[in-house]
GROMACS .gro file of C-alpha atoms in nm:
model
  435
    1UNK     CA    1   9.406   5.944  11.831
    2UNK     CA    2   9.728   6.036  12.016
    3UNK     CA    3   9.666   6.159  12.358
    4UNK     CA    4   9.941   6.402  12.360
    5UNK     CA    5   9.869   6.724  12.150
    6UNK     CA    6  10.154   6.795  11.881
    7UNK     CA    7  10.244   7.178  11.759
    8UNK     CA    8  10.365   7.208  11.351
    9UNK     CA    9  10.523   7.489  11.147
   10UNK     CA   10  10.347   7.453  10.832
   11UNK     CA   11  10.598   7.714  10.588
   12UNK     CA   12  10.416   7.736  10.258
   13UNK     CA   13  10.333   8.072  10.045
   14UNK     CA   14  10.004   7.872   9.938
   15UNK     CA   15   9.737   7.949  10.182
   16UNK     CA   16   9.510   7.692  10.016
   17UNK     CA   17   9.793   7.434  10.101
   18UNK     CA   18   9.852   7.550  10.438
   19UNK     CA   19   9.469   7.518  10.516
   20UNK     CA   20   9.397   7.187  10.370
   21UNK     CA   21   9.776   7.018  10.543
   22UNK     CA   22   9.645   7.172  10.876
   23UNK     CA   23   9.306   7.088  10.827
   24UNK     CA   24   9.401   6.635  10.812
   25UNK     CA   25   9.707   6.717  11.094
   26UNK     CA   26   9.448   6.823  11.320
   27UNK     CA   27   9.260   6.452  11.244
   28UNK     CA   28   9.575   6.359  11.474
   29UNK     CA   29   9.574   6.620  11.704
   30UNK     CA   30   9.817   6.796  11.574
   31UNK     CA   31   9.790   7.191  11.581
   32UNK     CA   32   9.881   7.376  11.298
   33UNK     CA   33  10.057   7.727  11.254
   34UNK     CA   34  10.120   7.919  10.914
   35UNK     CA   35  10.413   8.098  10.761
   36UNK     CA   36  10.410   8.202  10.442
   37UNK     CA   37  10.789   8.231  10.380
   38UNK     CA   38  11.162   8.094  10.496
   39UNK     CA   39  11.215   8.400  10.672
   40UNK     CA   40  10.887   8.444  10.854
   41UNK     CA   41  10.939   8.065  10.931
   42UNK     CA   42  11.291   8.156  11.073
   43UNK     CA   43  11.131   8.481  11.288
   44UNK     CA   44  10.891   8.258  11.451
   45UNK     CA   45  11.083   7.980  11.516
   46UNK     CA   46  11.360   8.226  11.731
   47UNK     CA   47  11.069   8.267  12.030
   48UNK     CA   48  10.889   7.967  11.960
   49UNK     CA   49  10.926   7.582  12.007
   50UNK     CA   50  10.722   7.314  11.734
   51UNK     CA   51  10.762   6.920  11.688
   52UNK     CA   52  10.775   6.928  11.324
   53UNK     CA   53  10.813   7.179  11.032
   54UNK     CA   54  10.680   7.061  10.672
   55UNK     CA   55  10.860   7.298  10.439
   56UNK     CA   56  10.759   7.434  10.092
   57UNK     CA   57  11.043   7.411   9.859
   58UNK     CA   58  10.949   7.715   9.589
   59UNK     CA   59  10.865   8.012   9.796
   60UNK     CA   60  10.944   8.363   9.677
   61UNK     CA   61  11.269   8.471   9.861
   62UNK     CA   62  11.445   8.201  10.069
   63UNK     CA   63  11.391   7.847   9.899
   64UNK     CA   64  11.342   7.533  10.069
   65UNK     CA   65  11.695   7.448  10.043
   66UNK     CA   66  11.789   7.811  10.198
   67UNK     CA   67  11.557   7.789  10.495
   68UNK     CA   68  11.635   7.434  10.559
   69UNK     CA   69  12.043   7.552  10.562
   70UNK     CA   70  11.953   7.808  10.796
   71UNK     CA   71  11.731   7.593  11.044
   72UNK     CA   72  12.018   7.313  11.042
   73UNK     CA   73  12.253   7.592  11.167
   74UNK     CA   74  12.030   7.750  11.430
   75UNK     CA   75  11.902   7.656  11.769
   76UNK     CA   76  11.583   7.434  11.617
   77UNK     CA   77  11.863   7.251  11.455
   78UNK     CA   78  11.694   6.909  11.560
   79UNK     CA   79  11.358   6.981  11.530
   80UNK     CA   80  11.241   6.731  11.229
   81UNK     CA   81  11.170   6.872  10.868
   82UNK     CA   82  10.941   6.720  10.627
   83UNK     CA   83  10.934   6.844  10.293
   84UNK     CA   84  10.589   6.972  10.127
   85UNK     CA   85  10.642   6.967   9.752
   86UNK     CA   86  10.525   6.854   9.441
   87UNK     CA   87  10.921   6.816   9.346
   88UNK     CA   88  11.012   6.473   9.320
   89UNK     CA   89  11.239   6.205   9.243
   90UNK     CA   90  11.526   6.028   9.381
   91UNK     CA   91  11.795   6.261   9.340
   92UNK     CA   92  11.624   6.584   9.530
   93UNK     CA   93  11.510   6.332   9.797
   94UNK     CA   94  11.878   6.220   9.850
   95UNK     CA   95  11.921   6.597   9.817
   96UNK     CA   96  11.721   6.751  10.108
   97UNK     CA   97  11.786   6.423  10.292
   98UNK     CA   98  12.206   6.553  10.372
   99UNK     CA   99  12.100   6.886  10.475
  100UNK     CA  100  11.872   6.702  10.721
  101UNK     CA  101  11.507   6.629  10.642
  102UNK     CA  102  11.336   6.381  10.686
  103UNK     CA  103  11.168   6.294  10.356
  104UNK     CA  104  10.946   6.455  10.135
  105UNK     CA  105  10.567   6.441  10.217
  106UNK     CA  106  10.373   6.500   9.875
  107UNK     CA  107  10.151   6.777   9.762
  108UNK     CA  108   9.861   6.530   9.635
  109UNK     CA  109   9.813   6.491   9.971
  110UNK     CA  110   9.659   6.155  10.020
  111UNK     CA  111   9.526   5.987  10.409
  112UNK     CA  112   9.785   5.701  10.329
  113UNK     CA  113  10.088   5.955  10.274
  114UNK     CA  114   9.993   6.158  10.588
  115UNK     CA  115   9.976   5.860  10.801
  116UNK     CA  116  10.294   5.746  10.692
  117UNK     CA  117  10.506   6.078  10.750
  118UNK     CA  118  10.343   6.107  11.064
  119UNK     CA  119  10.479   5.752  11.160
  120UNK     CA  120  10.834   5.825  11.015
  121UNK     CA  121  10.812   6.153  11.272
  122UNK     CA  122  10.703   5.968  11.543
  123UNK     CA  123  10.406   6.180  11.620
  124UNK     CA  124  10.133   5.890  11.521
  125UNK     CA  125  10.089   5.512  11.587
  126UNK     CA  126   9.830   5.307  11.442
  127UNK     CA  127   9.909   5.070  11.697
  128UNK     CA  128   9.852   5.263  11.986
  129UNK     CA  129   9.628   5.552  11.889
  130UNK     CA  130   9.313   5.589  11.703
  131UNK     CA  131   9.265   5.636  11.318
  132UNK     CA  132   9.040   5.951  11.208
  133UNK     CA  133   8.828   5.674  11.022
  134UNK     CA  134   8.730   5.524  11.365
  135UNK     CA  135   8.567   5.860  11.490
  136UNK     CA  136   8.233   6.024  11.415
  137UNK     CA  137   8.159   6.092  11.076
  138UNK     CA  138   8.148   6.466  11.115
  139UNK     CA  139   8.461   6.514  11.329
  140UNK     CA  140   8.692   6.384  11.050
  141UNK     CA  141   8.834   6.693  10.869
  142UNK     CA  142   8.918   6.553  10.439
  143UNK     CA  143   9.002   6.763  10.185
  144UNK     CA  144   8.791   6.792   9.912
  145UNK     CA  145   8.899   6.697   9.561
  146UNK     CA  146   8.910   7.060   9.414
  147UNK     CA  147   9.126   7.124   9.701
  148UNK     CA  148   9.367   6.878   9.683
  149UNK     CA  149   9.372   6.968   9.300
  150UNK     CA  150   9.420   7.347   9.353
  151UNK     CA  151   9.732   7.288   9.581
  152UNK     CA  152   9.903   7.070   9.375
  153UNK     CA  153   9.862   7.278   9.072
  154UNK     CA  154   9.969   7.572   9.276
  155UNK     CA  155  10.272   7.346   9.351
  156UNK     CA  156  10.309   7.213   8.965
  157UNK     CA  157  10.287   7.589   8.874
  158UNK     CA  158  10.570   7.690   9.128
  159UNK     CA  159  10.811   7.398   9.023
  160UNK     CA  160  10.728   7.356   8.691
  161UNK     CA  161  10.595   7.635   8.501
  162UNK     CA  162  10.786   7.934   8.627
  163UNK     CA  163  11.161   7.750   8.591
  164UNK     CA  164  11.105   7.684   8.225
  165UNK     CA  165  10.970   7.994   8.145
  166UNK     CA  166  11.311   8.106   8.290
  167UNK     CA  167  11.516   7.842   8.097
  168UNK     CA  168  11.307   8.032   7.797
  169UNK     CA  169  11.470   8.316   7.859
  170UNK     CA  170  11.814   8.193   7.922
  171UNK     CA  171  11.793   7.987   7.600
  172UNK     CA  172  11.678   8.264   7.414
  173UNK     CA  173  11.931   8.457   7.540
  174UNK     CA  174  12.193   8.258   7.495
  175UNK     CA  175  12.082   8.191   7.122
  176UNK     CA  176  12.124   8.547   7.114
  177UNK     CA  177  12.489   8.584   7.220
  178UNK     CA  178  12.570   8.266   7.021
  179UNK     CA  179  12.396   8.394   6.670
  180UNK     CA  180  12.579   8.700   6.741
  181UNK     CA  181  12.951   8.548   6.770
  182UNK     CA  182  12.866   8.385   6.466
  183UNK     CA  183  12.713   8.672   6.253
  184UNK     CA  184  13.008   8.904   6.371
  185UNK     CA  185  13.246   8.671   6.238
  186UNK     CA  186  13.104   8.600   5.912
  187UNK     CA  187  13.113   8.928   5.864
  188UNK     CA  188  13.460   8.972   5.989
  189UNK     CA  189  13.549   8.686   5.744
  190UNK     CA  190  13.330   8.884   5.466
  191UNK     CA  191  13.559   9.235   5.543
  192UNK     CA  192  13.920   9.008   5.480
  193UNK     CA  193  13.784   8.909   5.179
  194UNK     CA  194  13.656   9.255   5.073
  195UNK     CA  195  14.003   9.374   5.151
  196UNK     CA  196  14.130   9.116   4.916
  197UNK     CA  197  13.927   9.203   4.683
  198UNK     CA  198  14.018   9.582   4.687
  199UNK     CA  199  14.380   9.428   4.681
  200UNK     CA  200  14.265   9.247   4.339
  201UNK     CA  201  14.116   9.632   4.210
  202UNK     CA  202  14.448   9.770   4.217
  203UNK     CA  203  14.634   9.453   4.048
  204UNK     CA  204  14.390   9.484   3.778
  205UNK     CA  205  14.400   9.869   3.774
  206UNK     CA  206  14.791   9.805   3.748
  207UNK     CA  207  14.762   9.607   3.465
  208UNK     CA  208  14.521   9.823   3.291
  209UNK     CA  209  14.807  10.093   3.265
  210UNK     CA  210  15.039   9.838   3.123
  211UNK     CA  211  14.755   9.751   2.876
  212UNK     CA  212  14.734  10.128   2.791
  213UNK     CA  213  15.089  10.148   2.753
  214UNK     CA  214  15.063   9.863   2.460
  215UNK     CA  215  14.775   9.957   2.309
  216UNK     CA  216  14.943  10.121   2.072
  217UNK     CA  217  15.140   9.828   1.909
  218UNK     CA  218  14.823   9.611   1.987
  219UNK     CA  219  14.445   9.744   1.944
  220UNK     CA  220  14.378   9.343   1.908
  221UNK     CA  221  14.533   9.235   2.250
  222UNK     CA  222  14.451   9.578   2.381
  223UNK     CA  223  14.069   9.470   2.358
  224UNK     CA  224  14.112   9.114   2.463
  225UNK     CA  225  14.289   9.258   2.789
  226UNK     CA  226  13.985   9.543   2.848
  227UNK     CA  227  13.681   9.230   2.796
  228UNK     CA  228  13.887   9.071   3.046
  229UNK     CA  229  13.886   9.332   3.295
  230UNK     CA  230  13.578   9.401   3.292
  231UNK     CA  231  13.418   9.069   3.364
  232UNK     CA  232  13.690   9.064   3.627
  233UNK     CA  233  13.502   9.410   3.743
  234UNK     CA  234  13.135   9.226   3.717
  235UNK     CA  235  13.265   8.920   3.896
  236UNK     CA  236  13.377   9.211   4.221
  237UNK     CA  237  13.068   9.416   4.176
  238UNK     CA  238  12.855   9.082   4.178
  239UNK     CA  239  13.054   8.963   4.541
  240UNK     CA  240  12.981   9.286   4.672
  241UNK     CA  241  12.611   9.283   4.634
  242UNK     CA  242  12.633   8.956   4.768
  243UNK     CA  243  12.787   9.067   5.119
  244UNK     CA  244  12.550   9.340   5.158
  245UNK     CA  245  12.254   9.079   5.114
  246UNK     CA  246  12.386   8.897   5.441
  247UNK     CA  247  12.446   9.216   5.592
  248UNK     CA  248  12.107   9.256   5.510
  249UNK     CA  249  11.976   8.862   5.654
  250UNK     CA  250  12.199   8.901   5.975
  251UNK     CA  251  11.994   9.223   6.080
  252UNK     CA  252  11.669   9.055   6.012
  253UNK     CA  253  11.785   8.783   6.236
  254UNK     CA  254  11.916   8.983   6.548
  255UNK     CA  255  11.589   9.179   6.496
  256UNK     CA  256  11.383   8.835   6.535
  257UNK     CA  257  11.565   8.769   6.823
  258UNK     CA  258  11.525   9.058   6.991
  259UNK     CA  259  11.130   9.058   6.944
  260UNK     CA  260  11.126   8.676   7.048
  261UNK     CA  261  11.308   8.814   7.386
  262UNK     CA  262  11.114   9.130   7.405
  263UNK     CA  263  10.750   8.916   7.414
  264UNK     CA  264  10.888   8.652   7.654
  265UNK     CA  265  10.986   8.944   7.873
  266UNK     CA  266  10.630   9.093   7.861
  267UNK     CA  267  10.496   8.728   7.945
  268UNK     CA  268  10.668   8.687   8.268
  269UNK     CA  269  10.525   9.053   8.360
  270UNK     CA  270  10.159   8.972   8.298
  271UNK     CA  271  10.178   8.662   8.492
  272UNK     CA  272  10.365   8.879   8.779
  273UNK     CA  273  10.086   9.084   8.751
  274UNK     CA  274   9.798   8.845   8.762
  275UNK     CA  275  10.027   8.679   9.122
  276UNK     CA  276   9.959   9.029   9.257
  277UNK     CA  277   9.606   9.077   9.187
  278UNK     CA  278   9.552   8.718   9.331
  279UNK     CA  279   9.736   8.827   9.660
  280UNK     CA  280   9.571   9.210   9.695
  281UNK     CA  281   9.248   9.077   9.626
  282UNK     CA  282   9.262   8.773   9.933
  283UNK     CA  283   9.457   9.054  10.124
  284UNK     CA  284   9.137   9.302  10.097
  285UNK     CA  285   8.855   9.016  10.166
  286UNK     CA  286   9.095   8.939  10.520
  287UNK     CA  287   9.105   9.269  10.636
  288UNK     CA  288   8.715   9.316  10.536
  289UNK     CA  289   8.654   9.012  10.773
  290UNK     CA  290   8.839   9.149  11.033
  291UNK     CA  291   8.728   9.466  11.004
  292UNK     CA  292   8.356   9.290  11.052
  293UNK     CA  293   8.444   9.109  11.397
  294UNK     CA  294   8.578   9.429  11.552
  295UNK     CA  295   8.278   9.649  11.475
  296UNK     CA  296   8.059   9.357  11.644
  297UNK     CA  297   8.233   9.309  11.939
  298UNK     CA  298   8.105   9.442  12.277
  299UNK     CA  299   8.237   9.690  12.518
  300UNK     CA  300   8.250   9.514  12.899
  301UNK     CA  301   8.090   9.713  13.194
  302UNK     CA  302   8.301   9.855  13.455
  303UNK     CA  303   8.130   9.613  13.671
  304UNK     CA  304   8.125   9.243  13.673
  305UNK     CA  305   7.829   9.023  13.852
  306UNK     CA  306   7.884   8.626  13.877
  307UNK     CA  307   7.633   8.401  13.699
  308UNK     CA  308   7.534   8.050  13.911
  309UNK     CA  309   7.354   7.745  13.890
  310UNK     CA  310   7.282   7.464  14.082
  311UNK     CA  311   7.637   7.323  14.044
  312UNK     CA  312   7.852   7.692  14.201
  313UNK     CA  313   7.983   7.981  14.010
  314UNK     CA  314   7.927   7.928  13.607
  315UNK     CA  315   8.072   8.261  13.526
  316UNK     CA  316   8.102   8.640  13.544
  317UNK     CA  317   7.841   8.852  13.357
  318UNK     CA  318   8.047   9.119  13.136
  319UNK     CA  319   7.815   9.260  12.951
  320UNK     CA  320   7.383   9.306  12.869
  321UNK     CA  321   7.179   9.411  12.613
  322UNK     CA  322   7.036   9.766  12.577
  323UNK     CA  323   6.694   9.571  12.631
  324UNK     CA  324   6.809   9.466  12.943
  325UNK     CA  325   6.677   9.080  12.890
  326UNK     CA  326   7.037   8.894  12.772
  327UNK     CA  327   7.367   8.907  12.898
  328UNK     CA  328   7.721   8.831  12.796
  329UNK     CA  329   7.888   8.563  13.042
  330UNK     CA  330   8.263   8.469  13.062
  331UNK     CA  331   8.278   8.153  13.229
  332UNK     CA  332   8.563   8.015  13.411
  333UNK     CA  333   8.788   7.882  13.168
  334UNK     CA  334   8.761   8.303  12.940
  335UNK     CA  335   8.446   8.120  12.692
  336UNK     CA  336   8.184   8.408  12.630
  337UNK     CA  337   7.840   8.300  12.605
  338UNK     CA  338   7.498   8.460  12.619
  339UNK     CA  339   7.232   8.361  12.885
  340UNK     CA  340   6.858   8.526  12.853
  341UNK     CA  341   6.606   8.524  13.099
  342UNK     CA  342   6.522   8.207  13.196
  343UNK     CA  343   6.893   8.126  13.208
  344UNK     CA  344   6.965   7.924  12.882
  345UNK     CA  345   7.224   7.999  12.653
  346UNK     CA  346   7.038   8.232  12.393
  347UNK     CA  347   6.946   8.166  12.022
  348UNK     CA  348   7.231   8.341  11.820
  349UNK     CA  349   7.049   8.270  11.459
  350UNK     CA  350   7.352   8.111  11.426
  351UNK     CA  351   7.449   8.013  10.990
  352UNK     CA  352   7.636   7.673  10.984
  353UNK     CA  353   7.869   7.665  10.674
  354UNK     CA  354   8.009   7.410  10.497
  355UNK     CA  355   8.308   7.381  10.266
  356UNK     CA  356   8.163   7.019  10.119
  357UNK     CA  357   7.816   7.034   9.943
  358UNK     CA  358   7.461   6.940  10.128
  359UNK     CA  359   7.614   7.034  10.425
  360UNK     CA  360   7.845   6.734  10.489
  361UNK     CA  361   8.197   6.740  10.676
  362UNK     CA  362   8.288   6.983  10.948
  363UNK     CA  363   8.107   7.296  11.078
  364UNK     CA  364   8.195   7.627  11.022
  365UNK     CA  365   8.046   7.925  11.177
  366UNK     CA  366   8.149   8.331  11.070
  367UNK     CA  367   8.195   8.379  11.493
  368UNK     CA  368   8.467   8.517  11.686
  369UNK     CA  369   8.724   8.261  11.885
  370UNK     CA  370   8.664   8.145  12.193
  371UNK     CA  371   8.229   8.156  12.165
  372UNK     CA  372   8.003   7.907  12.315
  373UNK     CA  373   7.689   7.894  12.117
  374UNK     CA  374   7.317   7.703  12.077
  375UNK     CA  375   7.306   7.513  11.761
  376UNK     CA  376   6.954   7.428  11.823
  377UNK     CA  377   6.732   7.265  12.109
  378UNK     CA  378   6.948   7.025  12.237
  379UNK     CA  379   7.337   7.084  12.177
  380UNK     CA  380   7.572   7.355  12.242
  381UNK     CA  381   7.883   7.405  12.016
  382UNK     CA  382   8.202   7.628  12.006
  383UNK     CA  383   8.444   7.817  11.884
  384UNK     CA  384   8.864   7.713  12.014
  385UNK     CA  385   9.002   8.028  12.166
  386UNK     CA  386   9.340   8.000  12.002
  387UNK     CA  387   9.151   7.911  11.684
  388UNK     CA  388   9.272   8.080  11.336
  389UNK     CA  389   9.017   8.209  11.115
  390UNK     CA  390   8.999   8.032  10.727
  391UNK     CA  391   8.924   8.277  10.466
  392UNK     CA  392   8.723   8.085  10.249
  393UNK     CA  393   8.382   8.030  10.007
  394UNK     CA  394   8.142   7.776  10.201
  395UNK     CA  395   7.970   7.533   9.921
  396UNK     CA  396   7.661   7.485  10.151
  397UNK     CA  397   7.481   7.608  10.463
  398UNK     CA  398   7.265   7.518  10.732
  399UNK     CA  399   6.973   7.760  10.880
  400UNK     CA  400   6.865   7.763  11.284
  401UNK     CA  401   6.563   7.542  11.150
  402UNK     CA  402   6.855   7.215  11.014
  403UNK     CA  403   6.752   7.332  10.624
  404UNK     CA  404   7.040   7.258  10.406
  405UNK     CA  405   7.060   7.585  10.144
  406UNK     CA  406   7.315   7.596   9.845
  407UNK     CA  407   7.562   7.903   9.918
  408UNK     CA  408   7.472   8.202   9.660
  409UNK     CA  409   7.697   8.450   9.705
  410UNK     CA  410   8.024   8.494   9.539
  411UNK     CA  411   8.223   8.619   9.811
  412UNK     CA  412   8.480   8.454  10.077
  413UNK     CA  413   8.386   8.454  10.454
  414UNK     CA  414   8.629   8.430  10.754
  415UNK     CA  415   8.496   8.145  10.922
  416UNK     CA  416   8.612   7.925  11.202
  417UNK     CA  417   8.535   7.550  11.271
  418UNK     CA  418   8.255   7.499  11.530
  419UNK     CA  419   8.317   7.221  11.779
  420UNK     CA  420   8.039   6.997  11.956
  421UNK     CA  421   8.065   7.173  12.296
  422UNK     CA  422   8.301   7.030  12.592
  423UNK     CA  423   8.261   7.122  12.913
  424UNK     CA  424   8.600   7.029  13.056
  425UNK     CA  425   8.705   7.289  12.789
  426UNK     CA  426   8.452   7.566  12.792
  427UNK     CA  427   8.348   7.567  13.124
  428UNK     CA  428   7.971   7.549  12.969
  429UNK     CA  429   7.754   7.250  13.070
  430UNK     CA  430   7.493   7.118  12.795
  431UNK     CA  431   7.286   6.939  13.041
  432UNK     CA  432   7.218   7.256  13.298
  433UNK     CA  433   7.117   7.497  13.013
  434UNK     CA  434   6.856   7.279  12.897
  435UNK     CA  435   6.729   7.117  13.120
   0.00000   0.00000   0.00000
């Protein structure tokens, strides 16, 4: 892999997408931070410095078009933007391409695409740096098939779904205002030729009195004259019923119409409301992990004593047990570890978890950042400082014996990814606490 370690702005209201996109960049050593919207994107990006941003394009709020307008304009305006969509297609790609990005890296998110966009950015070479593939089995962070799935209908959701249930409403609206225009002047039309009709009433009533005023020299053509008038009057009274019967039809219409709206309306709020639920309910299980770590952490003593081996100083002692017989250790480079007696790091009963099944793939551990702790007899592993915790439902775990259980519960955990311990990182030799 690349020797130098890259920084990326990963802007994407999917924290499933963000996770699984951070979880191949850092196959490249690239390190991954999260905003979940153009302007928390724009916030961070005023007091901090990345190498790339991959950018959502349906967020709520700002777009990807907005936010990408607004970094081209600011003071990042040439740090490179990928695109992270399931939108497609020539024309949005020559689209995003004149307000400045770089492409468009797809949600399906294969190894193939990712080592490609990397390339195009410049921060990966086959040539000259190694491919994940080439390292140990277990440090190669894939997503899993139901995660790549999940983000891309996330994504097919956001680009697809919501604009035509929006075009729904617009069309149906629209049919609306056109039926309308259309009813209004029928009846319009209807009126002119009721008024002509009332115009035809008083012709015949007109000629009626003439009639009257012959009927005495004429019973005969008095009565042909009165049969006359009054299929005349049948003929009106027949048009008549016949406007009021698409009087009638035109209010059953507008009435459809308006129930057709009315239910689409109530649609888009249930689906609103099941967005919200999603969000509260992944907004509770965060703070309930949080809430977890910072009952369990420790409270230092006003004192601190150094720790050392045979090799100098290996750290400060912060902290001991109310038994008296372990005690917390910072060592030099601010890793906390526990040494007991005989001065080993100490058995922590420490869970592995696993987000593939038969505990495959990377490590994760439901630890605070920046821990050094005994996996078992003979290796040490940790926890990165700066490391962000994934909510997240393991598939598997691992017990301090290496059994392999299937994960019951149905909760999420805040885990972290435990790392095979390095001692120009931690501070922490392997060999001197075992040996």
């Amino acid at each position: 892999m690349a020797t130098k370690k890259y920084k990326a702005l990963i802007v994407d209201d999917s924290r499933t997408a963000y996770m699984v996109l951070a979880r191949m960049l850092a196959n490249y050593k690239i390190e991954a931070v999260h905003a979940n919207s153009g302007d928390q994107a724009l916030t961070y990006l005023k007091d901090h410095s990345v190498d790339v941003i991959f950018l959502d394009q349906a967020m709520p709020g700002k777009d990807g078009i907005e936010t990408i307008k607004e970094i081209k304009s600011s003071s990042n305006a040439d740090t490179p933007v990928m695109m992270f969509t399931a939108r497609s297609g020539d024309e949005y790609l020559q689209a995003v391409k004149e307000l400045g990005a770089e492409g468009v890296l797809p949600k399906e998110l294969s190894v193939d695409e990712v080592e490609e966009a990397l390339i195009q950015l410049k921060l990966w070479s086959p040539v000259t740096d190694v491919a994940p593939s080439d390292n140990v089995a277990g440090e190669v962070l894939h997503p899993s098939s139901d995660e790549k799935l999940k983000v891309w209908l996330e994504s097919f959701l956001e680009n697809q779904f919501s604009p035509q249930l929006s075009n729904k409403v617009r069309k149906a609206t629209d049919d609306l205002r056109r039926d309308t225009i259309h009813y209004g002047k029928r009846m319009l039309d209807e009126i002119a030729k009721t008024d002509k009709q009332q115009q035809m009433i008083r012709e015949v009533k007109g000629q009626t009195d003439y009639l009257k005023q012959l009927f005495a020299n004429s019973f005969k053509q008095y009565r042909l004259i009165s049969n006359i008038y009054i299929v005349m009057l049948i003929i009106l009274t027949s048009g008549i019923f016949w406007l009021a019967y698409q009087i009638s039809a035109l209010s059953s219409e507008q009435k459809a119409l308006k129930q057709q709206l009315i239910t689409l309306t109530e649609e888009s709020k249930l689906t609103e409301q099941r967005l919200i639920q999603e969000v509260q309910h992944q907004s509770v299980a965060v703070e309930r992990f949080l809430e977890q770590e910072r009952n369990q952490e420790s409270q230092p003593p006003s004192e601190a004593y150094a720790l050392y081996h045979n090799k100098g100083k290996a750290g400060e002692v912060i902290g001991m047990e109310k038994a008296g017989s372990l005690l917390t250790t910072r060592s030099e480079n601010d890793y906390l570890f526990v040494v007991d007696v005989e001065g080993k790091v100490a058995d922590s009963d420490l869970k592995r978890y696993y987000i593939q099944a038969n505990c495959s793939g990377p490590v994760y551990v439901n630890a605070m950042p920046g821990l050094v702790l005994r996996v078992n007899n003979e290796t040490l592993g940790y926890t990165e400082i700066n490391s962000e915790g994934l909510v997240h439902k393991p598939t598997s775990w691992m017990d301090t014996v290496d059994h392999c259980h299937e994960y019951q519960s149905d909760s999420d955990m805040l885990v972290r990814e435990l790392l095979k311990n390095d001692e120009a990182i931690t501070g922490v030799s392997d060999t001197f606490y075992f040996q």
